[in-house]
Tab-separated table of C-alpha atoms in Angstrom:
chain	number	residue	atom	x	y	z
A	1	MET	CA	126.183	111.231	79.558
A	2	ASN	CA	126.433	112.240	75.946
A	3	SER	CA	126.072	109.019	73.966
A	4	SER	CA	123.610	108.690	71.119
A	5	ILE	CA	123.735	104.925	71.423
A	6	LEU	CA	122.836	105.037	75.102
A	7	ARG	CA	119.990	107.490	74.404
A	8	THR	CA	118.539	105.372	71.611
A	9	MET	CA	118.774	102.166	73.609
A	10	ALA	CA	117.409	103.847	76.729
A	11	ARG	CA	114.191	104.799	74.880
A	12	LEU	CA	113.724	101.236	73.701
A	13	LEU	CA	114.671	99.535	76.970
A	14	ALA	CA	112.586	101.939	79.050
A	15	SER	CA	109.527	101.053	76.988
A	16	LEU	CA	110.213	97.350	77.350
A	17	LEU	CA	110.815	97.648	81.087
A	18	LEU	CA	107.533	99.580	81.536
A	19	MET	CA	105.577	96.912	79.603
A	20	ALA	CA	107.211	94.144	81.623
A	21	SER	CA	106.478	96.050	84.864
A	22	LEU	CA	102.788	96.255	83.928
A	23	TYR	CA	102.780	92.504	83.191
A	24	LEU	CA	104.295	91.841	86.624
A	25	LEU	CA	101.665	94.068	88.234
A	26	TRP	CA	98.836	92.274	86.388
A	27	ARG	CA	100.010	88.758	87.115
A	28	GLY	CA	101.282	89.449	90.648
A	29	HIS	CA	98.193	88.598	92.619
A	30	ASN	CA	98.081	85.058	91.146
A	31	ALA	CA	101.751	84.454	90.366
A	32	PRO	CA	105.188	85.777	91.334
A	33	GLY	CA	105.397	89.523	90.812
A	34	GLY	CA	102.991	92.144	92.005
A	35	GLY	CA	103.091	95.770	92.869
A	36	PHE	CA	106.518	95.872	94.455
A	37	ALA	CA	108.390	93.965	91.761
A	38	GLY	CA	106.533	95.787	89.000
A	39	GLY	CA	107.151	99.139	90.675
A	40	ILE	CA	110.873	98.507	91.003
A	41	MET	CA	111.047	97.587	87.342
A	42	ALA	CA	109.123	100.735	86.324
A	43	ALA	CA	111.367	102.890	88.528
A	44	ALA	CA	114.400	101.293	86.829
A	45	ALA	CA	113.003	102.373	83.478
A	46	PHE	CA	112.663	105.981	84.668
A	47	VAL	CA	116.098	105.956	86.261
A	48	LEU	CA	117.564	104.666	82.983
A	49	MET	CA	116.025	107.688	81.226
A	50	SER	CA	117.683	109.880	83.837
A	51	VAL	CA	121.066	108.281	83.250
A	52	ALA	CA	120.811	108.482	79.484
A	53	PHE	CA	119.521	112.043	79.207
A	54	GLU	CA	119.682	114.192	82.345
A	55	PRO	CA	118.770	113.608	85.976
A	56	MET	CA	115.313	115.146	85.776
A	57	ALA	CA	114.376	113.314	82.531
A	58	GLY	CA	113.026	110.314	84.450
A	59	TRP	CA	111.053	112.536	86.809
A	60	ARG	CA	109.442	114.330	83.813
A	61	ALA	CA	108.769	111.074	82.025
A	62	THR	CA	106.345	110.002	84.733
A	63	ARG	CA	104.068	112.890	83.653
A	64	VAL	CA	102.980	113.090	87.289
A	65	SER	CA	105.350	114.149	90.067
A	66	PRO	CA	106.616	111.171	92.063
A	67	LEU	CA	105.640	113.182	95.123
A	68	VAL	CA	102.027	112.882	93.953
A	69	LEU	CA	102.370	109.146	93.169
A	70	ILE	CA	103.214	108.319	96.784
A	71	PRO	CA	100.006	109.601	98.480
A	72	LEU	CA	97.920	108.499	95.456
A	73	GLY	CA	99.303	104.958	95.778
A	74	LEU	CA	98.710	104.945	99.517
A	75	ALA	CA	95.115	106.082	99.024
A	76	ILE	CA	94.454	103.384	96.440
A	77	ALA	CA	95.977	100.679	98.665
A	78	LEU	CA	93.952	101.883	101.657
A	79	ALA	CA	90.731	102.039	99.598
A	80	SER	CA	91.286	98.421	98.551
A	81	ALA	CA	91.818	97.443	102.187
A	82	PHE	CA	88.567	99.050	103.289
A	83	ALA	CA	86.554	97.704	100.330
A	84	GLY	CA	85.899	94.521	102.250
A	85	VAL	CA	84.584	96.477	105.228
A	86	ALA	CA	82.278	98.470	102.938
A	87	ALA	CA	80.969	95.211	101.459
A	88	GLY	CA	80.225	93.802	104.878
A	89	ASP	CA	83.264	91.514	105.054
A	90	GLY	CA	86.433	92.010	107.064
A	91	PHE	CA	89.316	94.408	106.686
A	92	MET	CA	91.386	93.563	103.564
A	93	ALA	CA	88.869	90.838	102.547
A	94	GLY	CA	89.103	90.265	98.823
A	95	GLN	CA	86.252	91.537	96.720
A	96	TRP	CA	85.930	90.245	93.168
A	97	VAL	CA	84.027	91.201	90.058
A	98	THR	CA	83.953	89.251	86.790
A	99	VAL	CA	84.108	91.290	83.621
A	100	ASP	CA	83.352	89.809	80.185
A	101	VAL	CA	85.783	91.166	77.556
A	102	GLY	CA	85.596	88.380	75.053
A	103	GLY	CA	86.382	86.045	77.954
A	104	GLU	CA	85.894	86.230	81.658
A	105	VAL	CA	88.402	88.350	83.559
A	106	LYS	CA	88.329	88.434	87.332
A	107	LEU	CA	89.264	91.806	88.841
A	108	GLY	CA	89.549	92.266	92.524
A	109	THR	CA	90.829	94.277	95.401
A	110	PRO	CA	94.209	92.412	95.489
A	111	LEU	CA	94.995	93.916	92.103
A	112	LEU	CA	93.876	97.309	93.379
A	113	PHE	CA	96.145	96.946	96.387
A	114	ASP	CA	99.061	95.940	94.109
A	115	ALA	CA	98.402	99.021	91.936
A	116	GLY	CA	98.698	101.204	94.998
A	117	VAL	CA	101.963	99.532	96.014
A	118	TYR	CA	103.186	99.936	92.402
A	119	LEU	CA	102.644	103.685	92.498
A	120	VAL	CA	104.176	104.080	95.953
A	121	VAL	CA	107.321	102.160	94.943
A	122	ILE	CA	107.748	104.234	91.777
A	123	GLY	CA	107.228	107.475	93.665
A	124	VAL	CA	109.603	106.643	96.511
A	125	ALA	CA	112.313	105.256	94.275
A	126	LEU	CA	112.295	108.272	91.996
A	127	ALA	CA	112.017	110.757	94.904
A	128	VAL	CA	115.127	109.218	96.477
A	129	ILE	CA	117.286	108.213	93.498
A	130	ILE	CA	116.920	111.141	91.093
A	131	PRO	CA	117.889	113.879	93.554
A	132	LEU	CA	120.965	111.835	94.413
A	133	MET	CA	122.072	111.917	90.800
A	134	GLY	CA	122.717	115.659	90.984
A	135	GLU	CA	122.874	118.120	88.100
A	136	GLU	CA	124.928	117.660	84.939
A	137	GLU	CA	128.171	119.522	84.784
């Protein structure tokens, strides 16, 4: 498409969608959301960039190939699943650490698992959708 309005709004909306996707990722292990919902929203931001500019614009905007995000996300999710075994608990047992950053923040393996799912969803969505968009004529 060749619309300056679409391109301007796409930049703004993509930024907002990415921030909202990170919020969904962060809140997802305690509230509705999580890695899948956040990943879909982030993928939508990158697809929006592809629609507004050119098909590969969303792919390039990730800074890392979506084909790298998929195995990276799987590795992170698997590592979180085996963290419980390494700590002497069961498979996928939650492990938690409290970090003081002006207030107590609990970080744990469920968030790590969600981060892995987030990366896999972005990678798969972009690897499937962007090639289907084809080249500009």
